[in-house]
Amino acid sequence: MPLEFITYSLINGPPEWARSNFMRMVYIVATAGFLVLLKKFCSGQTNTSERPMNGKVVMITGGTTGVGARVANDLAKRGAQIVLLTHVPPSDPFLAEYIQDLRDKYDNQLIYAEQVDLTSLHSIRKFATKWIDNAPPRRLDMIVLCAATLTPPGKERVITEDGIEETWMVNYLANFHLLAILSPALRAQPFDRDVRILVATCSSYIRSPSLKEPVDESTWSPTVAYARSKLALTTFGHAYQKHLDSYKRPDGFPVTTRVVFVDPGFCRTAGMRRWLTKGTLTGLVLYVLGYFVPWMLLKSPEQGAQSFYYAAMDGDILRGGGGKLIKECREVDFARPEVKDEEVAKKLWEESDALIEKMEKAASKRRAAKKKEEELLAVKREDKDKSDDTASLRSLKKSKSRDKSSKDKKRDKDKDEDRKKDRSKSEKSKSSSSSSWSSSRRKSKKTDS
């Protein structure tokens, strides 16, 4: 059909309907071409690097949804051992089903989950200390930090149980706390092992206020909180790389752990949807009705994960040290020099350490008070149970004594009735004997007369 149309047009010229609608067809073709090019541009670059991942141990936060889930899927497909740090326990039915699906899909049984609540400093310390408390040190080839949260625009700030603002806690302080405790495990890896820490960042750090400026409730907003947490995470990542490089191994070899920052771009993840809809049902309805716009302009989670694949597998990325930023599968420069400011990083590190120490002490006191209260409640419960048992035993004894007394009374009554019956029988026998005697007397008197 197209060949016949082209042949006819070349011989006889375009048909009448084509000549009359020529401009309209030009607009349609131009619009379609523009949309195709726009979609291709917004989809980003595709990773072409490859590296064997069989047997490598990869720890992932945020690996059950969004970009983190795609990274977990890809690494599981390549045979890596995946350790998912999740908010819910491994016994959760949805998480258990998700892990089993990954195992069955990629025929990889080396996938499991550990419960780590990133809003709780105690939960992070509990997991990390258990991980490093092992001899010899456990193998660890890669840490992928994808977990993040945000407060929708117009919503109130959320405070965790430790008394820390949620965005700051999950996006920055949880990663700081986790990496600080895992530092001995990372430094103890063999010198010939390629260890990478992939840190998810975002271009929002560019418009963040300086970390030198304090943020309080009056200046807080969801946008500022998210941007500031990403700026703090990026600044800490550079300081952490220097912290690792300054360590002198006993064997004299350098530390081969490298921190790599990854910007996946704007993706259609749950967090982005929550931001666009402002966390409201009305916003969700509008998002669904106008889904073509985010579909056209935003990446899918798989497209956003391409830069993570590149950072995880490219062999040349580690040349020249760590602290590199990967965006669209290539190395780019940081837009703010503050992320490499040593004074800012030192102050941020000290303040974070002091905040964690303060909050953990307060949380420890709360746990001790709660435990004491539970013990008191348990003692009271035991005393109550004992008193209930004593009361039930007393009531049982009383009921038994009542039953015994009632039985004794019944027995006595039966005995009295038996006595009465015997007495009546004896009286009757006596009366009958006396009557028989009197009748015999009368008969004898008659006979005598």
CSV table of C-alpha atoms in Angstrom, one decimal:
chain,number,residue,atom,x,y,z
A,1,MET,CA,0.0,0.0,0.0
A,2,PRO,CA,2.7,2.6,0.9
A,3,LEU,CA,4.7,1.6,-2.2
A,4,GLU,CA,1.7,2.0,-4.5
A,5,PHE,CA,1.0,5.4,-3.0
A,6,ILE,CA,4.6,6.6,-3.5
A,7,THR,CA,4.7,5.3,-7.1
A,8,TYR,CA,1.4,7.0,-7.9
A,9,SER,CA,2.6,10.3,-6.3
A,10,LEU,CA,5.8,10.2,-8.3
A,11,ILE,CA,4.0,9.6,-11.6
A,12,ASN,CA,0.9,11.7,-11.2
A,13,GLY,CA,1.7,13.9,-8.4
A,14,PRO,CA,0.2,13.9,-4.9
A,15,PRO,CA,-3.5,13.1,-4.8
A,16,GLU,CA,-6.1,15.9,-4.2
A,17,TRP,CA,-6.7,15.0,-0.6
A,18,ALA,CA,-2.9,15.2,0.1
A,19,ARG,CA,-2.6,18.6,-1.6
A,20,SER,CA,-5.6,20.0,0.2
A,21,ASN,CA,-4.3,18.8,3.7
A,22,PHE,CA,-0.6,19.3,3.1
A,23,MET,CA,0.0,21.8,5.9
A,24,ARG,CA,-2.1,19.9,8.4
A,25,MET,CA,0.0,16.8,7.6
A,26,VAL,CA,3.2,18.8,8.0
A,27,TYR,CA,2.0,19.9,11.5
A,28,ILE,CA,1.1,16.4,12.5
A,29,VAL,CA,4.4,14.9,11.3
A,30,ALA,CA,6.3,17.8,12.9
A,31,THR,CA,4.4,17.4,16.2
A,32,ALA,CA,4.9,13.7,16.3
A,33,GLY,CA,8.6,14.0,15.5
A,34,PHE,CA,9.0,16.7,18.3
A,35,LEU,CA,7.3,14.4,20.8
A,36,VAL,CA,9.4,11.4,19.9
A,37,LEU,CA,12.6,13.5,20.2
A,38,LEU,CA,11.4,15.0,23.5
A,39,LYS,CA,10.6,11.6,24.9
A,40,LYS,CA,14.0,10.3,23.8
A,41,PHE,CA,15.8,13.3,25.3
A,42,CYS,CA,13.9,13.0,28.6
A,43,SER,CA,14.5,9.2,28.8
A,44,GLY,CA,18.2,9.8,29.3
A,45,GLN,CA,21.2,7.6,28.4
A,46,THR,CA,21.4,3.9,28.5
A,47,ASN,CA,24.2,2.0,30.3
A,48,THR,CA,26.5,-0.1,28.1
A,49,SER,CA,29.1,-1.1,30.8
A,50,GLU,CA,29.2,-4.7,32.0
A,51,ARG,CA,30.9,-6.4,34.9
A,52,PRO,CA,30.5,-9.9,36.4
A,53,MET,CA,28.6,-9.7,39.7
A,54,ASN,CA,28.3,-13.3,40.7
A,55,GLY,CA,29.0,-13.8,44.4
A,56,LYS,CA,29.3,-10.1,45.2
A,57,VAL,CA,27.5,-9.0,48.3
A,58,VAL,CA,25.4,-5.9,47.8
A,59,MET,CA,23.6,-4.0,50.5
A,60,ILE,CA,20.7,-1.8,49.3
A,61,THR,CA,18.4,0.6,51.1
A,62,GLY,CA,15.1,1.5,49.3
A,63,GLY,CA,15.4,-1.7,47.3
A,64,THR,CA,11.7,-2.5,47.3
A,65,THR,CA,10.3,0.4,45.2
A,66,GLY,CA,11.3,2.9,42.6
A,67,VAL,CA,14.8,3.1,41.3
A,68,GLY,CA,16.2,1.0,44.1
A,69,ALA,CA,13.9,-1.8,43.2
A,70,ARG,CA,15.2,-1.8,39.6
A,71,VAL,CA,18.8,-1.8,40.8
A,72,ALA,CA,18.0,-4.7,43.1
A,73,ASN,CA,16.4,-6.6,40.2
A,74,ASP,CA,19.3,-6.0,37.8
A,75,LEU,CA,22.0,-7.0,40.3
A,76,ALA,CA,20.0,-10.1,41.3
A,77,LYS,CA,19.7,-11.1,37.7
A,78,ARG,CA,23.5,-10.9,37.4
A,79,GLY,CA,24.0,-13.3,40.4
A,80,ALA,CA,24.9,-10.9,43.2
A,81,GLN,CA,23.9,-11.6,46.8
A,82,ILE,CA,21.4,-9.0,47.7
A,83,VAL,CA,20.8,-7.7,51.3
A,84,LEU,CA,17.7,-5.5,51.4
A,85,LEU,CA,17.5,-3.2,54.3
A,86,THR,CA,13.7,-2.7,54.8
A,87,HIS,CA,11.4,-0.9,57.2
A,88,VAL,CA,9.3,-4.0,57.8
A,89,PRO,CA,10.5,-7.3,59.2
A,90,PRO,CA,11.3,-10.2,56.8
A,91,SER,CA,8.2,-12.0,58.1
A,92,ASP,CA,6.0,-9.4,56.5
A,93,PRO,CA,3.9,-11.3,53.9
A,94,PHE,CA,4.3,-8.7,51.2
A,95,LEU,CA,8.1,-8.5,51.6
A,96,ALA,CA,8.4,-12.3,51.8
A,97,GLU,CA,6.4,-12.6,48.6
A,98,TYR,CA,8.6,-9.9,46.9
A,99,ILE,CA,11.8,-11.6,47.8
A,100,GLN,CA,10.5,-15.0,46.7
A,101,ASP,CA,9.4,-13.5,43.4
A,102,LEU,CA,13.0,-12.2,42.9
A,103,ARG,CA,14.5,-15.6,43.8
A,104,ASP,CA,12.2,-17.5,41.4
A,105,LYS,CA,12.5,-14.9,38.6
A,106,TYR,CA,16.3,-14.9,38.5
A,107,ASP,CA,17.0,-18.3,40.0
A,108,ASN,CA,19.0,-16.6,42.7
A,109,GLN,CA,18.5,-17.8,46.3
A,110,LEU,CA,21.0,-15.3,47.7
A,111,ILE,CA,18.4,-12.6,48.3
A,112,TYR,CA,17.2,-11.8,51.8
A,113,ALA,CA,16.1,-8.9,53.9
A,114,GLU,CA,17.1,-7.3,57.2
A,115,GLN,CA,14.9,-5.0,59.2
A,116,VAL,CA,16.4,-1.6,59.5
A,117,ASP,CA,14.1,1.4,60.4
A,118,LEU,CA,15.9,4.4,58.9
A,119,THR,CA,13.8,6.7,61.2
A,120,SER,CA,15.3,5.0,64.3
A,121,LEU,CA,19.0,5.4,65.3
A,122,HIS,CA,18.7,2.4,67.6
A,123,SER,CA,17.5,0.2,64.7
A,124,ILE,CA,20.4,1.3,62.5
A,125,ARG,CA,23.0,0.7,65.2
A,126,LYS,CA,21.5,-2.7,66.1
A,127,PHE,CA,21.9,-3.9,62.5
A,128,ALA,CA,25.3,-2.3,61.8
A,129,THR,CA,26.9,-3.6,65.0
A,130,LYS,CA,25.6,-7.1,64.3
A,131,TRP,CA,27.1,-6.9,60.8
A,132,ILE,CA,30.6,-5.9,61.9
A,133,ASP,CA,30.6,-8.2,64.9
A,134,ASN,CA,32.0,-11.1,62.9
A,135,ALA,CA,35.4,-12.7,62.6
A,136,PRO,CA,36.7,-12.8,59.9
A,137,PRO,CA,35.0,-9.6,58.6
A,138,ARG,CA,32.0,-10.3,56.4
A,139,ARG,CA,32.3,-9.7,52.7
A,140,LEU,CA,30.9,-6.5,51.4
A,141,ASP,CA,31.3,-5.4,47.8
A,142,MET,CA,28.8,-2.6,47.4
A,143,ILE,CA,26.4,-0.4,49.3
A,144,VAL,CA,23.6,1.3,47.4
A,145,LEU,CA,21.9,4.1,49.3
A,146,CYS,CA,18.6,4.7,47.4
A,147,ALA,CA,16.2,5.3,50.3
A,148,ALA,CA,14.8,8.8,50.7
A,149,THR,CA,11.6,10.5,51.8
A,150,LEU,CA,10.0,13.9,51.5
A,151,THR,CA,7.2,15.9,53.0
A,152,PRO,CA,4.5,16.9,50.4
A,153,PRO,CA,4.2,20.6,49.8
A,154,GLY,CA,1.8,22.3,52.2
A,155,LYS,CA,2.1,19.5,54.9
A,156,GLU,CA,3.4,19.9,58.4
A,157,ARG,CA,6.9,18.7,59.3
A,158,VAL,CA,7.1,15.1,60.7
A,159,ILE,CA,9.2,14.3,63.8
A,160,THR,CA,10.6,10.8,64.4
A,161,GLU,CA,10.5,9.0,67.7
A,162,ASP,CA,14.1,10.2,68.3
A,163,GLY,CA,12.9,13.8,68.0
A,164,ILE,CA,14.5,14.5,64.6
A,165,GLU,CA,12.8,15.9,61.5
A,166,GLU,CA,12.0,13.0,59.2
A,167,THR,CA,13.5,14.3,56.0
A,168,TRP,CA,16.8,15.1,57.6
A,169,MET,CA,16.8,11.8,59.4
A,170,VAL,CA,16.1,9.5,56.5
A,171,ASN,CA,17.9,11.3,53.7
A,172,TYR,CA,21.0,12.2,55.6
A,173,LEU,CA,21.5,11.2,59.2
A,174,ALA,CA,20.5,7.6,58.7
A,175,ASN,CA,23.1,7.2,56.0
A,176,PHE,CA,25.7,9.0,58.1
A,177,HIS,CA,25.0,6.7,61.1
A,178,LEU,CA,25.0,3.5,59.0
A,179,LEU,CA,28.3,4.3,57.1
A,180,ALA,CA,30.0,5.5,60.3
A,181,ILE,CA,29.4,2.2,62.0
A,182,LEU,CA,30.2,0.1,58.9
A,183,SER,CA,33.5,1.9,58.4
A,184,PRO,CA,35.6,-0.9,60.1
A,185,ALA,CA,34.0,-3.5,57.8
A,186,LEU,CA,34.7,-1.5,54.7
A,187,ARG,CA,38.3,-0.8,55.7
A,188,ALA,CA,38.9,-4.5,56.5
A,189,GLN,CA,38.0,-5.7,52.9
A,190,PRO,CA,41.0,-7.1,51.0
A,191,PHE,CA,43.0,-4.6,49.0
A,192,ASP,CA,42.2,-6.3,45.7
A,193,ARG,CA,38.5,-6.1,46.2
A,194,ASP,CA,36.5,-3.4,44.3
A,195,VAL,CA,34.2,-1.9,46.9
A,196,ARG,CA,31.8,0.8,45.9
A,197,ILE,CA,29.4,3.0,47.9
A,198,LEU,CA,26.7,4.4,45.6
A,199,VAL,CA,24.9,7.4,47.0
A,200,ALA,CA,21.7,8.6,45.4
A,201,THR,CA,21.7,12.4,45.1
A,202,CYS,CA,19.6,15.0,43.4
A,203,SER,CA,20.0,18.3,41.6
A,204,SER,CA,17.9,19.9,44.3
A,205,TYR,CA,21.1,20.3,46.4
A,206,ILE,CA,22.0,23.2,44.0
A,207,ARG,CA,19.2,25.5,45.3
A,208,SER,CA,19.6,24.5,49.0
A,209,PRO,CA,20.6,27.1,51.5
A,210,SER,CA,24.1,26.9,52.9
A,211,LEU,CA,24.8,24.4,55.6
A,212,LYS,CA,26.3,27.3,57.5
A,213,GLU,CA,22.9,28.8,57.9
A,214,PRO,CA,20.7,27.2,60.6
A,215,VAL,CA,17.2,26.1,59.8
A,216,ASP,CA,14.4,26.3,62.4
A,217,GLU,CA,10.6,25.9,62.3
A,218,SER,CA,10.1,29.5,61.0
A,219,THR,CA,12.4,28.9,57.9
A,220,TRP,CA,11.5,25.3,57.4
A,221,SER,CA,9.6,24.1,54.3
A,222,PRO,CA,9.4,20.8,52.5
A,223,THR,CA,11.5,22.0,49.5
A,224,VAL,CA,14.2,23.5,51.7
A,225,ALA,CA,14.3,20.4,54.0
A,226,TYR,CA,14.7,18.0,51.0
A,227,ALA,CA,17.3,20.1,49.2
A,228,ARG,CA,19.3,20.7,52.4
A,229,SER,CA,19.3,17.0,53.3
A,230,LYS,CA,20.8,16.2,49.8
A,231,LEU,CA,23.4,18.9,50.2
A,232,ALA,CA,24.4,17.5,53.6
A,233,LEU,CA,24.6,13.9,52.2
A,234,THR,CA,26.8,15.0,49.3
A,235,THR,CA,29.1,17.0,51.6
A,236,PHE,CA,29.3,14.1,54.0
A,237,GLY,CA,30.1,11.7,51.1
A,238,HIS,CA,33.2,13.6,50.2
A,239,ALA,CA,34.3,13.8,53.8
A,240,TYR,CA,33.7,10.1,54.2
A,241,GLN,CA,35.9,9.3,51.2
A,242,LYS,CA,38.7,11.3,52.8
A,243,HIS,CA,38.1,9.4,56.1
A,244,LEU,CA,38.5,6.1,54.3
A,245,ASP,CA,41.6,7.2,52.4
A,246,SER,CA,43.3,8.4,55.6
A,247,TYR,CA,43.2,4.9,57.1
A,248,LYS,CA,46.5,3.0,57.1
A,249,ARG,CA,46.0,-0.7,56.6
A,250,PRO,CA,48.3,-3.1,58.6
A,251,ASP,CA,49.4,-4.7,55.3
A,252,GLY,CA,50.4,-1.3,53.9
A,253,PHE,CA,48.1,-1.4,50.9
A,254,PRO,CA,45.7,1.5,50.2
A,255,VAL,CA,42.0,1.3,50.9
A,256,THR,CA,40.1,0.5,47.7
A,257,THR,CA,36.6,1.6,48.8
A,258,ARG,CA,35.2,4.4,46.7
A,259,VAL,CA,32.2,6.7,47.2
A,260,VAL,CA,30.3,7.5,44.0
A,261,PHE,CA,27.4,9.9,43.8
A,262,VAL,CA,24.6,9.1,41.3
A,263,ASP,CA,21.9,11.4,40.1
A,264,PRO,CA,19.2,9.4,38.4
A,265,GLY,CA,17.3,12.5,37.2
A,266,PHE,CA,13.6,13.1,37.6
A,267,CYS,CA,11.7,9.7,37.6
A,268,ARG,CA,8.1,8.5,38.0
A,269,THR,CA,8.7,7.1,41.4
A,270,ALA,CA,6.4,7.0,44.5
A,271,GLY,CA,8.2,9.9,46.0
A,272,MET,CA,7.8,12.1,42.9
A,273,ARG,CA,4.1,11.1,42.6
A,274,ARG,CA,3.7,12.1,46.3
A,275,TRP,CA,5.4,15.4,45.6
A,276,LEU,CA,3.3,16.2,42.5
A,277,THR,CA,0.0,15.2,44.0
A,278,LYS,CA,0.8,17.0,47.3
A,279,GLY,CA,-0.2,13.9,49.1
A,280,THR,CA,-3.9,14.5,48.4
A,281,LEU,CA,-6.6,12.4,46.7
A,282,THR,CA,-7.5,15.3,44.4
A,283,GLY,CA,-3.9,15.6,43.3
A,284,LEU,CA,-3.8,11.9,42.6
A,285,VAL,CA,-6.9,12.1,40.4
A,286,LEU,CA,-5.4,15.0,38.4
A,287,TYR,CA,-2.1,13.1,38.1
A,288,VAL,CA,-3.9,10.1,36.7
A,289,LEU,CA,-6.0,12.2,34.3
A,290,GLY,CA,-3.0,14.1,33.0
A,291,TYR,CA,-0.6,11.1,33.2
A,292,PHE,CA,0.6,11.8,29.6
A,293,VAL,CA,2.6,14.8,30.8
A,294,PRO,CA,4.7,13.0,33.6
A,295,TRP,CA,5.0,10.0,31.2
A,296,MET,CA,6.5,12.3,28.6
A,297,LEU,CA,8.8,14.4,30.8
A,298,LEU,CA,9.9,12.0,33.5
A,299,LYS,CA,11.9,8.9,33.4
A,300,SER,CA,10.7,5.5,34.3
A,301,PRO,CA,12.4,3.8,37.3
A,302,GLU,CA,14.3,1.6,34.9
A,303,GLN,CA,15.6,4.6,32.9
A,304,GLY,CA,16.6,6.3,36.1
A,305,ALA,CA,18.5,3.2,37.2
A,306,GLN,CA,20.8,3.3,34.2
A,307,SER,CA,23.2,5.7,35.9
A,308,PHE,CA,23.3,3.3,38.9
A,309,TYR,CA,24.2,0.4,36.5
A,310,TYR,CA,27.0,2.5,35.1
A,311,ALA,CA,28.3,3.5,38.5
A,312,ALA,CA,28.2,-0.2,39.6
A,313,MET,CA,29.8,-1.7,36.6
A,314,ASP,CA,32.1,0.7,34.8
A,315,GLY,CA,35.7,-0.2,35.2
A,316,ASP,CA,37.2,3.2,34.7
A,317,ILE,CA,35.1,5.1,37.2
A,318,LEU,CA,37.4,4.3,40.1
A,319,ARG,CA,40.5,5.8,38.4
A,320,GLY,CA,41.6,8.9,40.2
A,321,GLY,CA,39.9,8.2,43.5
A,322,GLY,CA,36.3,8.5,44.7
A,323,GLY,CA,33.9,11.3,45.2
A,324,LYS,CA,32.7,11.4,41.5
A,325,LEU,CA,29.2,12.4,40.4
A,326,ILE,CA,27.6,10.3,37.7
A,327,LYS,CA,24.7,11.6,35.7
A,328,GLU,CA,23.3,10.3,32.4
A,329,CYS,CA,26.0,7.5,32.5
A,330,ARG,CA,28.9,9.9,32.5
A,331,GLU,CA,31.0,11.8,35.0
A,332,VAL,CA,30.0,15.5,35.6
A,333,ASP,CA,31.1,18.2,37.9
A,334,PHE,CA,29.4,19.4,41.0
A,335,ALA,CA,27.5,22.6,40.7
A,336,ARG,CA,28.3,23.8,44.2
A,337,PRO,CA,31.9,24.0,45.5
A,338,GLU,CA,30.5,23.9,49.1
A,339,VAL,CA,30.2,20.1,48.9
A,340,LYS,CA,34.0,19.9,49.0
A,341,ASP,CA,34.5,22.5,51.7
A,342,GLU,CA,36.5,20.8,54.5
A,343,GLU,CA,35.5,23.2,57.2
A,344,VAL,CA,31.8,22.8,56.4
A,345,ALA,CA,32.2,19.0,56.3
A,346,LYS,CA,34.1,18.9,59.6
A,347,LYS,CA,31.4,21.0,61.3
A,348,LEU,CA,28.6,18.9,59.8
A,349,TRP,CA,30.3,15.7,61.0
A,350,GLU,CA,30.8,17.0,64.5
A,351,GLU,CA,27.3,18.3,64.8
A,352,SER,CA,25.9,15.0,63.5
A,353,ASP,CA,28.0,12.9,65.9
A,354,ALA,CA,26.8,15.1,68.8
A,355,LEU,CA,23.2,14.9,67.7
A,356,ILE,CA,23.3,11.2,67.4
A,357,GLU,CA,25.0,10.8,70.8
A,358,LYS,CA,22.4,13.0,72.5
A,359,MET,CA,19.4,11.3,70.8
A,360,GLU,CA,20.7,7.8,71.5
A,361,LYS,CA,21.2,8.6,75.2
A,362,ALA,CA,17.7,10.0,75.4
A,363,ALA,CA,16.3,7.0,73.5
A,364,SER,CA,18.2,4.6,75.8
A,365,LYS,CA,16.7,6.2,78.9
A,366,ARG,CA,13.2,5.9,77.3
A,367,ARG,CA,13.8,2.2,76.5
A,368,ALA,CA,15.1,1.6,80.1
A,369,ALA,CA,12.1,3.4,81.6
A,370,LYS,CA,9.7,1.5,79.2
A,371,LYS,CA,11.4,-1.8,80.1
A,372,LYS,CA,11.1,-1.0,83.8
A,373,GLU,CA,7.5,-0.1,83.4
A,374,GLU,CA,6.9,-3.4,81.5
A,375,GLU,CA,8.6,-5.3,84.3
A,376,LEU,CA,6.4,-3.6,86.9
A,377,LEU,CA,3.3,-4.4,84.9
A,378,ALA,CA,4.5,-8.0,84.6
A,379,VAL,CA,5.0,-8.1,88.4
A,380,LYS,CA,1.6,-6.6,89.0
A,381,ARG,CA,0.1,-9.0,86.5
A,382,GLU,CA,1.8,-11.9,88.3
A,383,ASP,CA,0.5,-10.7,91.6
A,384,LYS,CA,-2.9,-10.3,90.2
A,385,ASP,CA,-2.8,-13.8,88.8
A,386,LYS,CA,-1.6,-15.1,92.1
A,387,SER,CA,-4.3,-13.3,94.0
A,388,ASP,CA,-6.9,-14.5,91.5
A,389,ASP,CA,-5.5,-18.0,91.9
A,390,THR,CA,-5.7,-17.6,95.7
A,391,ALA,CA,-9.2,-16.3,95.5
A,392,SER,CA,-10.3,-19.1,93.2
A,393,LEU,CA,-8.6,-21.6,95.5
A,394,ARG,CA,-10.5,-20.1,98.5
A,395,SER,CA,-13.7,-20.1,96.6
A,396,LEU,CA,-13.1,-23.7,95.6
A,397,LYS,CA,-12.4,-24.6,99.2
A,398,LYS,CA,-15.5,-22.8,100.4
A,399,SER,CA,-17.5,-24.5,97.7
A,400,LYS,CA,-16.0,-27.8,98.7
A,401,SER,CA,-16.7,-27.1,102.4
A,402,ARG,CA,-20.3,-26.0,101.5
A,403,ASP,CA,-20.7,-29.2,99.5
A,404,LYS,CA,-19.3,-31.2,102.4
A,405,SER,CA,-21.5,-29.5,105.0
A,406,SER,CA,-24.6,-29.9,102.7
A,407,LYS,CA,-23.7,-33.6,102.3
A,408,ASP,CA,-23.3,-33.9,106.1
A,409,LYS,CA,-26.6,-32.2,106.7
A,410,LYS,CA,-28.3,-34.4,104.2
A,411,ARG,CA,-26.7,-37.5,105.8
A,412,ASP,CA,-27.8,-36.3,109.2
A,413,LYS,CA,-31.2,-35.6,107.9
A,414,ASP,CA,-31.3,-39.1,106.3
A,415,LYS,CA,-30.2,-40.6,109.6
A,416,ASP,CA,-32.9,-38.7,111.5
A,417,GLU,CA,-35.5,-39.8,109.1
A,418,ASP,CA,-34.3,-43.4,109.4
A,419,ARG,CA,-34.5,-43.1,113.2
A,420,LYS,CA,-38.0,-41.7,113.0
A,421,LYS,CA,-39.0,-44.6,110.7
A,422,ASP,CA,-37.4,-47.1,113.1
A,423,ARG,CA,-39.1,-45.4,116.0
A,424,SER,CA,-42.5,-45.5,114.3
A,425,LYS,CA,-42.0,-49.1,113.4
A,426,SER,CA,-41.2,-50.0,116.9
A,427,GLU,CA,-44.1,-48.1,118.2
A,428,LYS,CA,-46.4,-49.8,115.8
A,429,SER,CA,-45.0,-53.2,116.7
A,430,LYS,CA,-45.5,-52.4,120.4
A,431,SER,CA,-49.1,-51.2,119.8
A,432,SER,CA,-49.8,-54.3,117.8
A,433,SER,CA,-48.4,-56.6,120.5
A,434,SER,CA,-50.3,-54.8,123.2
A,435,SER,CA,-53.5,-55.0,121.2
A,436,SER,CA,-53.0,-58.7,120.6
A,437,TRP,CA,-52.3,-59.2,124.3
A,438,SER,CA,-55.5,-57.4,125.3
A,439,SER,CA,-57.5,-59.4,122.8
A,440,SER,CA,-56.1,-62.7,124.1
A,441,ARG,CA,-57.0,-61.6,127.6
A,442,ARG,CA,-60.5,-61.0,126.7
A,443,LYS,CA,-60.7,-64.3,125.0
A,444,SER,CA,-59.4,-66.1,128.0
A,445,LYS,CA,-61.9,-64.3,130.3
A,446,LYS,CA,-64.7,-65.4,128.1
A,447,THR,CA,-63.5,-68.9,128.1
A,448,ASP,CA,-63.2,-68.9,131.9
A,449,SER,CA,-66.7,-67.5,132.3
